[in-house]
């Protein structure tokens, strides 16, 4: 029963968010609405690409290797810091790691959007000459 109530609450929150978005869209002019819809589509695709990050790495073994190497270095550094620093600093290390992850996420989101805009606008001439771009 508890799980059902949690699912119902989650559904109601999503429904409320959707209704707020619909209401907000009604007050927008056409230009604002198109901008809003495009930005939401970009954000949705960004999160879809995050969900498939392992698939992206699997397509590029060199990048996957580099990602794993730096991940291991990061883990080694954190492990050593936890060992040498007094326990009262461990919470700060956790906050630093969380903050770095959030910053990296914001940077990735911004670069994803800029890359998409570049691909749609400034590289549109490539389709005119019949060149396809593939990230290998």
Backbone as a chain_set.jsonl record, in Angstrom:
{"seq": "XXXXXXXXXXXXXXXXXXXXXXXXXXXXXXXXXXXXXXXXXXXXXXXXXXXXXXXXXXXXXXXXXXXXXXXXXXXXXXXXXXXXXXXXXXXXXXXXXXXXXXXXXXXXXXXXXXXXXXXXXXXXXXXXXXXXXXXX", "coords": {"N": [[0.828, -1.195, 0.0], [1.97, 1.202, 0.768], [3.819, 1.64, -1.277], [2.114, 2.063, -3.441], [0.904, 4.462, -2.677], [3.15, 6.116, -2.732], [3.781, 6.035, -5.475], [1.46, 7.192, -6.486], [1.673, 9.76, -5.394], [4.013, 10.631, -6.679], [3.089, 10.591, -9.341], [1.086, 12.57, -9.192], [2.645, 14.828, -8.643], [4.1, 15.013, -11.039], [1.999, 15.435, -12.808], [1.034, 17.895, -11.861], [3.262, 19.491, -12.448], [3.24, 19.298, -15.24], [0.758, 20.521, -15.815], [1.308, 23.102, -14.873], [3.285, 23.808, -16.726], [1.776, 23.796, -19.091], [-0.01, 25.875, -18.539], [1.804, 27.997, -18.331], [2.721, 28.053, -20.955], [0.502, 29.004, -22.298], [0.53, 31.71, -21.862], [2.568, 32.651, -23.386], [4.043, 34.264, -26.259], [4.274, 33.374, -29.78], [7.023, 33.193, -30.507], [8.344, 32.964, -28.019], [7.182, 30.573, -27.187], [8.099, 28.703, -29.111], [10.843, 28.866, -28.581], [10.852, 27.935, -25.937], [9.874, 25.3, -26.316], [11.881, 24.215, -27.979], [14.148, 24.443, -26.315], [13.334, 22.716, -24.245], [13.217, 20.315, -25.684], [15.915, 20.006, -26.357], [17.006, 19.751, -23.788], [15.759, 17.385, -22.974], [16.879, 15.552, -24.799], [19.518, 15.757, -24.016], [19.445, 14.577, -21.452], [18.594, 12.051, -22.257], [20.861, 11.232, -23.659], [22.664, 11.127, -21.561], [21.597, 8.999, -20.133], [22.321, 6.983, -21.821], [25.057, 6.83, -21.668], [27.037, 4.843, -21.289], [26.666, 3.344, -23.588], [27.542, 5.2, -25.477], [30.24, 5.374, -24.745], [30.989, 2.75, -25.353], [30.983, 2.825, -28.113], [33.261, 4.17, -28.648], [36.191, 3.103, -28.048], [38.7, 4.21, -27.332], [38.046, 6.582, -25.985], [36.565, 5.435, -23.92], [38.556, 4.008, -22.588], [40.196, 6.113, -21.708], [38.373, 7.446, -20.043], [37.975, 5.487, -18.067], [40.583, 5.299, -17.03], [41.012, 7.895, -15.917], [38.943, 7.885, -14.088], [39.818, 5.894, -12.347], [42.165, 7.108, -11.371], [41.045, 9.28, -10.03], [39.562, 7.924, -8.051], [41.67, 6.715, -6.636], [43.015, 8.975, -5.628], [41.001, 10.108, -3.986], [40.677, 7.998, -2.15], [43.192, 7.974, -0.898], [43.184, 10.539, 0.224], [41.053, 10.297, 2.059], [42.25, 8.513, 3.775], [44.457, 9.927, 4.874], [43.507, 12.344, 5.848], [41.964, 13.8, 8.733], [38.936, 12.539, 10.229], [36.964, 14.516, 10.5], [37.185, 16.011, 8.21], [36.198, 14.51, 6.166], [33.536, 14.835, 5.409], [33.693, 17.274, 4.107], [35.24, 16.516, 1.919], [33.421, 14.827, 0.624], [31.48, 16.741, -0.059], [33.005, 18.33, -1.77], [33.498, 16.518, -3.855], [30.842, 16.042, -4.717], [30.155, 18.645, -5.51], [31.993, 19.056, -7.596], [31.018, 17.126, -9.386], [28.489, 18.176, -9.955], [29.189, 20.619, -11.147], [30.573, 19.63, -13.403], [28.423, 18.398, -14.666], [26.806, 20.627, -15.286], [28.535, 21.99, -17.002], [28.741, 20.053, -19.036], [26.089, 19.965, -19.93], [25.752, 22.583, -20.903], [27.687, 22.599, -22.956], [26.708, 20.557, -24.579], [24.333, 21.718, -25.506], [25.383, 23.98, -26.855], [26.939, 22.677, -28.778], [24.962, 21.359, -30.219], [23.52, 23.547, -31.214], [25.52, 24.7, -32.816], [25.869, 22.598, -34.625], [23.389, 22.599, -35.902], [23.131, 25.165, -36.96], [25.648, 26.562, -37.865], [26.999, 24.555, -39.207], [25.373, 23.73, -41.21], [25.843, 23.907, -43.921], [27.218, 21.66, -44.68], [25.413, 19.634, -45.267], [24.508, 20.493, -47.678], [26.555, 19.974, -49.435], [26.629, 17.314, -49.331], [27.944, 15.905, -47.307], [28.29, 13.718, -44.635], [28.346, 13.654, -41.102], [29.996, 11.762, -38.726], [30.511, 10.565, -35.503], [33.153, 8.862, -34.534]], "CA": [[0.0, 0.0, 0.0], [2.865, 2.355, 0.851], [4.388, 1.836, -2.613], [1.046, 2.638, -4.268], [0.773, 5.869, -2.284], [4.33, 6.824, -3.233], [3.61, 6.17, -6.923], [0.394, 8.166, -6.703], [2.229, 11.076, -5.087], [4.929, 10.965, -7.771], [2.255, 10.885, -10.493], [0.431, 13.862, -8.972], [3.665, 15.869, -8.794], [4.377, 15.146, -12.47], [0.808, 16.029, -13.405], [1.046, 19.301, -11.467], [4.315, 20.14, -13.233], [2.743, 19.371, -16.61], [-0.289, 21.549, -15.866], [1.98, 24.4, -14.749], [3.935, 24.08, -18.005], [0.72, 24.137, -20.053], [-0.491, 27.213, -18.174], [2.856, 28.947, -18.683], [2.77, 28.138, -22.418], [-0.645, 29.788, -22.771], [0.823, 33.138, -21.74], [3.715, 32.984, -24.233], [3.794, 34.512, -27.672], [4.772, 32.263, -30.594], [8.485, 33.111, -30.447], [8.685, 32.42, -26.701], [6.737, 29.184, -27.14], [9.038, 27.906, -29.903], [12.096, 28.821, -27.819], [10.596, 27.06, -24.791], [9.771, 23.921, -26.794], [13.201, 23.787, -28.46], [15.005, 24.249, -25.142], [12.908, 21.489, -23.563], [13.632, 19.175, -26.51], [17.366, 19.878, -26.181], [17.249, 19.225, -22.443], [15.322, 15.985, -22.954], [17.885, 14.768, -25.513], [20.716, 15.73, -23.171], [19.244, 13.554, -20.425], [18.58, 10.755, -22.937], [22.246, 10.856, -23.952], [23.27, 10.733, -20.282], [21.112, 7.66, -19.811], [22.996, 6.041, -22.71], [26.477, 7.18, -21.644], [27.835, 3.626, -21.472], [26.579, 3.031, -25.016], [28.428, 6.14, -26.174], [31.615, 4.929, -24.477], [31.228, 1.502, -26.079], [31.236, 3.162, -29.516], [34.57, 4.805, -28.759], [37.058, 2.427, -27.071], [39.761, 5.106, -26.854], [37.418, 7.446, -24.987], [36.205, 4.581, -22.78], [39.798, 3.725, -21.862], [40.585, 7.358, -21.039], [37.391, 7.662, -18.979], [38.265, 4.533, -16.995], [41.865, 5.669, -16.418], [40.823, 9.063, -15.054], [38.098, 7.459, -12.974], [40.684, 5.179, -11.399], [43.032, 8.11, -10.731], [40.185, 10.014, -9.098], [39.273, 7.04, -6.918], [42.908, 6.568, -5.853], [43.249, 10.233, -4.908], [40.011, 10.204, -2.905], [40.988, 6.983, -1.138], [44.358, 8.444, -0.141], [42.775, 11.691, 1.031], [40.274, 9.792, 3.196], [43.169, 7.848, 4.707], [45.387, 10.833, 5.554], [42.814, 13.46, 6.499], [41.128, 13.452, 9.893], [37.546, 12.222, 9.889], [36.117, 15.714, 10.405], [37.301, 16.57, 6.863], [35.61, 13.591, 5.196], [32.301, 15.432, 4.887], [34.104, 18.286, 3.13], [35.646, 15.797, 0.709], [32.177, 14.415, -0.032], [30.879, 17.94, -0.652], [33.85, 18.711, -2.901], [33.232, 15.579, -4.946], [29.493, 16.331, -5.219], [30.201, 19.931, -6.201], [32.678, 18.829, -8.871], [30.101, 16.403, -10.268], [27.443, 19.111, -10.385], [29.821, 21.549, -12.09], [30.811, 18.888, -14.643], [27.122, 18.225, -15.298], [26.395, 21.918, -15.849], [29.405, 22.224, -18.163], [28.339, 19.125, -20.087], [24.787, 20.397, -20.447], [25.973, 23.793, -21.701], [28.427, 22.242, -24.166], [25.791, 19.786, -25.409], [23.439, 22.669, -26.166], [26.168, 24.77, -27.807], [27.298, 21.792, -29.886], [23.757, 21.145, -31.007], [23.252, 24.795, -31.935], [26.548, 24.786, -33.85], [25.563, 21.602, -35.643], [22.173, 22.952, -36.635], [23.242, 26.452, -37.636], [26.872, 26.902, -38.577], [27.488, 23.449, -40.024], [24.31, 23.283, -42.109], [26.352, 23.865, -45.284], [27.723, 20.32, -44.971], [24.357, 18.842, -45.897], [24.372, 20.964, -49.057], [27.583, 19.335, -50.259], [26.44, 15.875, -49.197], [28.866, 15.304, -46.351], [27.679, 13.294, -43.379], [29.271, 13.666, -39.977], [29.826, 10.645, -37.791], [31.473, 10.558, -34.411], [33.687, 7.5, -34.429]], "C": [[0.87, 1.255, 0.0], [3.443, 2.686, -0.526], [3.364, 2.486, -3.542], [0.879, 4.118, -3.953], [1.957, 6.694, -2.78], [4.227, 7.056, -4.734], [2.54, 7.206, -7.256], [0.907, 9.582, -6.454], [3.173, 11.541, -6.196], [4.151, 11.35, -9.027], [1.605, 12.26, -10.365], [1.42, 15.02, -9.106], [3.975, 16.106, -10.267], [3.202, 15.804, -13.188], [0.743, 17.517, -13.094], [2.085, 20.079, -12.269], [3.867, 20.322, -14.683], [1.69, 20.466, -16.751], [0.3, 22.951, -15.726], [2.668, 24.784, -16.05], [2.918, 24.489, -19.061], [0.219, 25.55, -19.79], [0.527, 28.277, -18.57], [2.926, 29.14, -20.2], [1.632, 28.994, -22.971], [-0.362, 31.283, -22.739], [1.974, 33.578, -22.643], [3.261, 33.365, -25.631], [4.465, 33.382, -28.465], [6.285, 32.086, -30.496], [8.936, 32.508, -29.115], [8.33, 30.941, -26.611], [7.689, 28.277, -27.913], [10.36, 27.764, -29.154], [11.961, 27.86, -26.638], [10.579, 25.591, -25.224], [11.119, 23.384, -27.258], [14.132, 23.528, -27.28], [14.633, 22.985, -24.372], [13.306, 20.244, -24.35], [15.128, 18.93, -26.369], [17.673, 19.265, -24.824], [16.864, 17.749, -22.35], [16.36, 15.096, -23.646], [19.187, 14.69, -24.737], [20.579, 14.627, -22.125], [19.151, 12.158, -21.036], [20.002, 10.294, -23.241], [22.982, 10.469, -22.678], [22.864, 9.319, -19.899], [21.827, 6.595, -20.635], [24.503, 6.287, -22.741], [27.369, 5.965, -21.881], [27.81, 3.207, -22.94], [27.481, 3.927, -25.846], [29.878, 5.73, -25.969], [31.944, 3.653, -25.249], [31.503, 1.741, -27.557], [32.64, 3.711, -29.724], [35.517, 4.21, -27.71], [38.165, 3.32, -26.512], [39.219, 6.024, -25.755], [37.053, 6.65, -23.733], [37.435, 4.275, -21.93], [40.241, 4.949, -21.069], [39.667, 7.646, -19.848], [37.689, 6.758, -17.782], [39.56, 4.9, -16.271], [41.702, 6.848, -15.463], [39.904, 8.752, -13.874], [38.903, 6.734, -11.91], [41.609, 6.138, -10.654], [42.243, 8.869, -9.671], [39.901, 9.185, -7.848], [40.5, 6.861, -6.027], [43.185, 7.815, -5.017], [42.287, 10.359, -3.73], [40.305, 9.214, -1.782], [42.152, 7.44, -0.263], [44.0, 9.629, 0.748], [41.968, 11.254, 2.252], [41.177, 9.137, 4.236], [44.002, 8.842, 5.513], [44.703, 11.98, 6.284], [42.021, 12.976, 7.708], [39.661, 13.31, 9.472], [36.659, 13.46, 9.752], [36.191, 16.382, 9.027], [36.646, 15.689, 5.8], [34.328, 14.16, 4.587], [32.621, 16.508, 3.852], [34.554, 17.639, 1.822], [34.423, 15.34, -0.08], [31.52, 15.598, -0.736], [31.674, 18.405, -1.865], [33.58, 17.81, -4.098], [31.852, 15.835, -5.559], [29.465, 17.628, -6.015], [30.882, 19.792, -7.554], [31.776, 18.109, -9.868], [29.004, 17.317, -10.797], [27.997, 20.089, -11.412], [30.062, 20.862, -13.428], [29.498, 18.669, -15.397], [26.633, 19.502, -15.961], [27.22, 22.228, -17.095], [29.007, 21.331, -19.333], [27.03, 19.526, -20.739], [24.943, 21.62, -21.349], [26.677, 23.458, -23.012], [27.57, 21.406, -25.116], [24.898, 20.732, -26.205], [24.193, 23.489, -27.205], [26.57, 23.931, -29.015], [26.118, 21.528, -30.795], [23.432, 22.379, -31.834], [24.248, 24.959, -33.074], [26.236, 23.819, -34.98], [24.367, 21.969, -36.499], [22.364, 24.219, -37.462], [24.496, 26.57, -38.485], [27.423, 25.773, -39.436], [26.446, 22.97, -41.029], [24.762, 23.218, -43.564], [26.85, 22.464, -45.654], [26.665, 19.459, -45.647], [24.176, 19.244, -47.356], [25.404, 20.321, -49.972], [27.577, 17.818, -50.08], [27.394, 15.181, -48.247], [28.098, 14.935, -45.093], [28.742, 13.275, -42.304], [28.959, 12.47, -39.094], [30.904, 10.746, -36.731], [31.915, 9.119, -34.193], [34.745, 7.46, -33.357]], "O": [[0.561, 2.24, -0.67], [3.546, 3.854, -0.902], [3.71, 3.359, -4.338], [0.73, 4.936, -4.861], [1.788, 7.839, -3.2], [4.545, 8.142, -5.22], [2.694, 7.996, -8.187], [0.606, 10.497, -7.22], [3.138, 12.702, -6.603], [4.502, 12.316, -9.705], [1.58, 13.027, -11.327], [1.067, 16.078, -9.626], [4.1, 17.25, -10.704], [3.398, 16.635, -14.075], [0.429, 18.319, -13.975], [1.821, 21.194, -12.718], [4.09, 21.375, -15.28], [1.729, 21.249, -17.701], [-0.156, 23.885, -16.386], [2.644, 25.951, -16.442], [3.159, 25.416, -19.835], [0.044, 26.333, -20.724], [0.16, 29.334, -19.083], [3.16, 30.25, -20.678], [1.791, 29.64, -24.006], [-0.952, 32.043, -23.508], [2.321, 34.759, -22.663], [2.249, 32.873, -26.132], [5.144, 32.534, -27.886], [6.776, 30.961, -30.412], [9.809, 31.64, -29.089], [9.076, 30.15, -26.034], [8.051, 27.203, -27.431], [10.932, 26.676, -29.096], [12.862, 27.064, -26.377], [11.193, 24.742, -24.579], [11.468, 22.239, -26.971], [14.827, 22.512, -27.246], [15.511, 22.263, -23.9], [13.689, 19.233, -23.762], [15.565, 17.784, -26.273], [18.504, 18.363, -24.72], [17.566, 16.96, -21.718], [16.686, 14.019, -23.149], [19.886, 13.678, -24.79], [21.499, 13.831, -21.936], [19.577, 11.183, -20.416], [20.319, 9.112, -23.1], [23.833, 9.579, -22.703], [23.677, 8.538, -19.405], [21.932, 5.444, -20.212], [25.157, 5.984, -23.739], [28.359, 6.061, -22.606], [28.826, 2.763, -23.475], [28.109, 3.475, -26.803], [30.664, 5.737, -26.916], [33.06, 3.498, -25.743], [32.189, 0.94, -28.192], [33.15, 3.718, -30.844], [35.634, 4.746, -26.608], [38.528, 3.197, -25.342], [39.862, 6.215, -24.722], [37.216, 7.138, -22.615], [37.365, 4.283, -20.701], [40.615, 4.839, -19.901], [40.131, 8.042, -18.778], [37.661, 7.201, -16.634], [39.632, 4.824, -15.044], [42.191, 6.81, -14.334], [40.078, 9.3, -12.786], [38.692, 6.937, -10.714], [41.813, 5.999, -9.448], [42.719, 9.072, -8.554], [39.991, 9.686, -6.726], [40.382, 6.857, -4.802], [43.544, 7.72, -3.843], [42.698, 10.677, -2.615], [40.196, 9.553, -0.603], [42.108, 7.309, 0.96], [44.456, 9.716, 1.888], [42.169, 11.772, 3.35], [40.901, 9.2, 5.434], [44.234, 8.63, 6.703], [45.259, 12.528, 7.236], [41.475, 11.873, 7.702], [39.222, 13.895, 8.482], [35.707, 13.454, 8.972], [35.354, 17.225, 8.707], [36.552, 16.095, 4.642], [34.068, 13.987, 3.396], [31.919, 16.646, 2.849], [34.276, 18.159, 0.742], [34.392, 15.451, -1.306], [31.059, 15.476, -1.871], [31.098, 18.825, -2.868], [33.448, 18.289, -5.225], [31.709, 15.844, -6.781], [28.829, 17.705, -7.066], [30.41, 20.342, -8.548], [31.767, 18.439, -11.054], [28.636, 17.232, -11.968], [27.355, 20.36, -12.427], [29.787, 21.442, -14.478], [29.466, 18.746, -16.625], [26.103, 19.465, -17.071], [26.685, 22.67, -18.113], [28.941, 21.782, -20.476], [26.88, 19.437, -21.957], [24.345, 21.689, -22.422], [26.305, 23.977, -24.065], [27.696, 21.535, -26.333], [24.726, 20.576, -27.414], [23.702, 23.677, -28.318], [26.546, 24.416, -30.146], [26.269, 21.48, -32.016], [23.107, 22.272, -33.016], [23.86, 25.32, -34.185], [26.327, 24.177, -36.155], [24.342, 21.678, -37.694], [21.811, 24.33, -38.556], [24.406, 26.668, -39.709], [28.245, 26.025, -40.317], [26.617, 21.914, -41.638], [24.126, 22.537, -44.368], [26.894, 22.124, -46.837], [26.989, 18.641, -46.508], [23.743, 18.436, -48.177], [25.149, 20.144, -51.163], [28.434, 17.123, -50.625], [27.627, 13.979, -48.376], [27.345, 15.746, -44.553], [29.895, 12.924, -42.558], [27.803, 12.207, -38.761], [32.071, 10.986, -37.037], [31.146, 8.276, -33.73], [35.328, 6.406, -33.103]]}, "num_chains": 1, "name": "protein.A"}
